Amino acid sequence: MNAEEILAGAKTIAVVGLSRDPAKAAHGVPAVLQAHGFRIIPVHPTATELLGEKAYRSLKDIPEPVDLVDVFRPSPEAPGIAREAVEIGAKALWLQQGIVSAEARRIAEEGGLAYVENRCTAVVRATASISKR
């Protein structure tokens, strides 16, 4: 499954590392996805709400199914996030542009998750004209 198919198939996206800072891609990219009808669930260690949505400390704390786990954290953190994504039964793991991890790929794929790395969800959304509205 390619990146466009993975994003088109997702409705609920948990964003690990969603930033409070509107100037950062880790805030702007999820905001763009939300504006196009995706349900964004922020995962942040200290925030209680981001983009008008309740934030959770970890993927395991999210009380509903997640289609896609979108990662805005450094590459060394990706394997642990991949393990959590497998544990919660997510359908796909997506590492944002500049983030790569062979170990995260292995964990995700062995866990049955579709996998994308080093790509921006907002760019893929725009170029493939994907919207949930």
PDB file of C-alpha atoms in Angstrom:
ATOM      1  CA  MET A   1       0.000   0.000   0.000  1.00  0.00           C
ATOM      2  CA  ASN A   2       1.458   3.385  -0.945  1.00  0.00           C
ATOM      3  CA  ALA A   3       1.395   6.601   1.089  1.00  0.00           C
ATOM      4  CA  GLU A   4      -1.589   8.031  -0.783  1.00  0.00           C
ATOM      5  CA  GLU A   5      -3.664   4.872  -0.199  1.00  0.00           C
ATOM      6  CA  ILE A   6      -2.709   4.786   3.479  1.00  0.00           C
ATOM      7  CA  LEU A   7      -3.733   8.413   4.022  1.00  0.00           C
ATOM      8  CA  ALA A   8      -6.912   8.069   1.946  1.00  0.00           C
ATOM      9  CA  GLY A   9      -7.898   5.058   4.061  1.00  0.00           C
ATOM     10  CA  ALA A  10      -7.418   6.866   7.367  1.00  0.00           C
ATOM     11  CA  LYS A  11     -10.037   8.891   9.201  1.00  0.00           C
ATOM     12  CA  THR A  12      -8.707   8.982  12.782  1.00  0.00           C
ATOM     13  CA  ILE A  13      -5.078  10.079  13.134  1.00  0.00           C
ATOM     14  CA  ALA A  14      -3.193  10.037  16.433  1.00  0.00           C
ATOM     15  CA  VAL A  15      -0.398  12.604  16.222  1.00  0.00           C
ATOM     16  CA  VAL A  16       2.551  11.780  18.473  1.00  0.00           C
ATOM     17  CA  GLY A  17       4.488  14.952  19.178  1.00  0.00           C
ATOM     18  CA  LEU A  18       1.809  17.445  18.114  1.00  0.00           C
ATOM     19  CA  SER A  19       3.315  20.793  19.098  1.00  0.00           C
ATOM     20  CA  ARG A  20       1.741  23.673  21.020  1.00  0.00           C
ATOM     21  CA  ASP A  21       3.739  26.074  18.802  1.00  0.00           C
ATOM     22  CA  PRO A  22       1.715  27.140  15.726  1.00  0.00           C
ATOM     23  CA  ALA A  23       4.972  28.045  13.931  1.00  0.00           C
ATOM     24  CA  LYS A  24       6.143  24.407  13.935  1.00  0.00           C
ATOM     25  CA  ALA A  25       5.263  21.794  11.324  1.00  0.00           C
ATOM     26  CA  ALA A  26       4.254  19.495  14.201  1.00  0.00           C
ATOM     27  CA  HIS A  27       1.336  21.891  14.790  1.00  0.00           C
ATOM     28  CA  GLY A  28       0.596  23.182  11.294  1.00  0.00           C
ATOM     29  CA  VAL A  29       0.513  19.809   9.525  1.00  0.00           C
ATOM     30  CA  PRO A  30      -2.059  18.240  11.893  1.00  0.00           C
ATOM     31  CA  ALA A  31      -4.094  21.480  11.719  1.00  0.00           C
ATOM     32  CA  VAL A  32      -4.217  21.184   7.914  1.00  0.00           C
ATOM     33  CA  LEU A  33      -5.309  17.544   8.143  1.00  0.00           C
ATOM     34  CA  GLN A  34      -7.990  18.509  10.673  1.00  0.00           C
ATOM     35  CA  ALA A  35      -9.205  21.289   8.352  1.00  0.00           C
ATOM     36  CA  HIS A  36      -9.675  18.656   5.644  1.00  0.00           C
ATOM     37  CA  GLY A  37     -11.899  16.494   7.807  1.00  0.00           C
ATOM     38  CA  PHE A  38      -9.480  14.099   9.477  1.00  0.00           C
ATOM     39  CA  ARG A  39     -10.098  13.406  13.169  1.00  0.00           C
ATOM     40  CA  ILE A  40      -6.892  14.401  14.963  1.00  0.00           C
ATOM     41  CA  ILE A  41      -6.052  12.970  18.384  1.00  0.00           C
ATOM     42  CA  PRO A  42      -3.066  14.749  19.955  1.00  0.00           C
ATOM     43  CA  VAL A  43      -0.504  12.682  21.880  1.00  0.00           C
ATOM     44  CA  HIS A  44       1.568  14.946  24.108  1.00  0.00           C
ATOM     45  CA  PRO A  45       3.165  14.315  27.519  1.00  0.00           C
ATOM     46  CA  THR A  46       1.857  17.457  29.241  1.00  0.00           C
ATOM     47  CA  ALA A  47      -0.841  19.163  27.143  1.00  0.00           C
ATOM     48  CA  THR A  48      -4.492  18.608  28.016  1.00  0.00           C
ATOM     49  CA  GLU A  49      -5.902  19.985  24.762  1.00  0.00           C
ATOM     50  CA  LEU A  50      -4.457  20.818  21.341  1.00  0.00           C
ATOM     51  CA  LEU A  51      -6.309  21.874  18.171  1.00  0.00           C
ATOM     52  CA  GLY A  52      -9.519  21.808  20.212  1.00  0.00           C
ATOM     53  CA  GLU A  53      -9.133  18.068  20.917  1.00  0.00           C
ATOM     54  CA  LYS A  54      -8.389  16.289  24.193  1.00  0.00           C
ATOM     55  CA  ALA A  55      -4.701  15.323  24.311  1.00  0.00           C
ATOM     56  CA  TYR A  56      -3.472  11.985  25.650  1.00  0.00           C
ATOM     57  CA  ARG A  57      -0.143  11.209  27.292  1.00  0.00           C
ATOM     58  CA  SER A  58       0.439   8.070  25.208  1.00  0.00           C
ATOM     59  CA  LEU A  59      -1.143   6.064  22.417  1.00  0.00           C
ATOM     60  CA  LYS A  60      -2.259   3.475  24.986  1.00  0.00           C
ATOM     61  CA  ASP A  61      -4.395   6.128  26.739  1.00  0.00           C
ATOM     62  CA  ILE A  62      -6.565   6.800  23.656  1.00  0.00           C
ATOM     63  CA  PRO A  63      -9.996   5.230  24.272  1.00  0.00           C
ATOM     64  CA  GLU A  64     -11.009   4.780  20.624  1.00  0.00           C
ATOM     65  CA  PRO A  65      -9.654   3.032  17.523  1.00  0.00           C
ATOM     66  CA  VAL A  66      -6.872   4.789  15.607  1.00  0.00           C
ATOM     67  CA  ASP A  67      -6.338   4.340  11.881  1.00  0.00           C
ATOM     68  CA  LEU A  68      -2.989   6.083  11.531  1.00  0.00           C
ATOM     69  CA  VAL A  69      -0.243   7.041  13.980  1.00  0.00           C
ATOM     70  CA  ASP A  70       1.542  10.136  12.640  1.00  0.00           C
ATOM     71  CA  VAL A  71       4.941  10.705  14.268  1.00  0.00           C
ATOM     72  CA  PHE A  72       6.626  14.085  14.864  1.00  0.00           C
ATOM     73  CA  ARG A  73       9.339  12.818  17.221  1.00  0.00           C
ATOM     74  CA  PRO A  74      13.066  12.143  16.654  1.00  0.00           C
ATOM     75  CA  SER A  75      14.015   8.929  14.842  1.00  0.00           C
ATOM     76  CA  PRO A  76      15.443   7.227  17.983  1.00  0.00           C
ATOM     77  CA  GLU A  77      11.953   7.384  19.557  1.00  0.00           C
ATOM     78  CA  ALA A  78      10.253   5.751  16.549  1.00  0.00           C
ATOM     79  CA  PRO A  79      10.718   2.075  17.566  1.00  0.00           C
ATOM     80  CA  GLY A  80       8.969   2.621  20.904  1.00  0.00           C
ATOM     81  CA  ILE A  81       6.146   4.480  19.182  1.00  0.00           C
ATOM     82  CA  ALA A  82       5.912   1.657  16.624  1.00  0.00           C
ATOM     83  CA  ARG A  83       5.522  -0.873  19.451  1.00  0.00           C
ATOM     84  CA  GLU A  84       2.691   1.182  20.968  1.00  0.00           C
ATOM     85  CA  ALA A  85       1.018   1.566  17.563  1.00  0.00           C
ATOM     86  CA  VAL A  86       1.039  -2.224  17.159  1.00  0.00           C
ATOM     87  CA  GLU A  87      -0.280  -2.685  20.722  1.00  0.00           C
ATOM     88  CA  ILE A  88      -3.278  -0.399  20.167  1.00  0.00           C
ATOM     89  CA  GLY A  89      -4.151  -2.026  16.843  1.00  0.00           C
ATOM     90  CA  ALA A  90      -3.502   0.974  14.607  1.00  0.00           C
ATOM     91  CA  LYS A  91      -3.669   0.262  10.887  1.00  0.00           C
ATOM     92  CA  ALA A  92      -0.610   2.304   9.887  1.00  0.00           C
ATOM     93  CA  LEU A  93       2.486   4.087  11.184  1.00  0.00           C
ATOM     94  CA  TRP A  94       3.710   7.240   9.443  1.00  0.00           C
ATOM     95  CA  LEU A  95       7.041   8.903  10.254  1.00  0.00           C
ATOM     96  CA  GLN A  96       7.077  12.509   9.094  1.00  0.00           C
ATOM     97  CA  GLN A  97       9.597  14.049   6.737  1.00  0.00           C
ATOM     98  CA  GLY A  98      13.141  13.725   8.075  1.00  0.00           C
ATOM     99  CA  ILE A  99      12.284  10.772  10.347  1.00  0.00           C
ATOM    100  CA  VAL A 100      13.515   7.305   9.403  1.00  0.00           C
ATOM    101  CA  SER A 101      13.939   4.101  11.396  1.00  0.00           C
ATOM    102  CA  ALA A 102      14.667   0.625  10.079  1.00  0.00           C
ATOM    103  CA  GLU A 103      13.721  -0.786  13.488  1.00  0.00           C
ATOM    104  CA  ALA A 104      10.363   1.044  13.535  1.00  0.00           C
ATOM    105  CA  ARG A 105       9.680  -0.254  10.016  1.00  0.00           C
ATOM    106  CA  ARG A 106      10.426  -3.822  11.109  1.00  0.00           C
ATOM    107  CA  ILE A 107       8.236  -3.545  14.219  1.00  0.00           C
ATOM    108  CA  ALA A 108       5.341  -1.990  12.289  1.00  0.00           C
ATOM    109  CA  GLU A 109       5.463  -4.423   9.389  1.00  0.00           C
ATOM    110  CA  GLU A 110       5.837  -7.480  11.641  1.00  0.00           C
ATOM    111  CA  GLY A 111       2.836  -6.149  13.580  1.00  0.00           C
ATOM    112  CA  GLY A 112       0.762  -5.918  10.408  1.00  0.00           C
ATOM    113  CA  LEU A 113       0.812  -2.130  10.058  1.00  0.00           C
ATOM    114  CA  ALA A 114       1.227  -0.270   6.802  1.00  0.00           C
ATOM    115  CA  TYR A 115       4.332   1.933   7.008  1.00  0.00           C
ATOM    116  CA  VAL A 116       5.516   5.268   5.609  1.00  0.00           C
ATOM    117  CA  GLU A 117       8.657   7.183   6.560  1.00  0.00           C
ATOM    118  CA  ASN A 118      10.292  10.445   5.591  1.00  0.00           C
ATOM    119  CA  ARG A 119       7.106  11.842   4.002  1.00  0.00           C
ATOM    120  CA  CYS A 120       4.835  14.693   5.054  1.00  0.00           C
ATOM    121  CA  THR A 121       1.166  13.836   5.475  1.00  0.00           C
ATOM    122  CA  ALA A 122       0.129  17.378   4.471  1.00  0.00           C
ATOM    123  CA  VAL A 123       2.137  17.224   1.235  1.00  0.00           C
ATOM    124  CA  VAL A 124       0.712  13.814   0.353  1.00  0.00           C
ATOM    125  CA  ARG A 125      -2.789  15.074   1.205  1.00  0.00           C
ATOM    126  CA  ALA A 126      -2.361  18.127  -1.036  1.00  0.00           C
ATOM    127  CA  THR A 127      -0.757  16.391  -4.027  1.00  0.00           C
ATOM    128  CA  ALA A 128      -3.306  13.545  -3.986  1.00  0.00           C
ATOM    129  CA  SER A 129      -6.241  15.895  -3.157  1.00  0.00           C
ATOM    130  CA  ILE A 130      -7.327  13.738  -0.198  1.00  0.00           C
ATOM    131  CA  SER A 131     -10.106  15.166   1.943  1.00  0.00           C
ATOM    132  CA  LYS A 132     -12.650  13.725   4.378  1.00  0.00           C
ATOM    133  CA  ARG A 133     -15.074  16.640   3.916  1.00  0.00           C
TER     134      ARG A 133
END
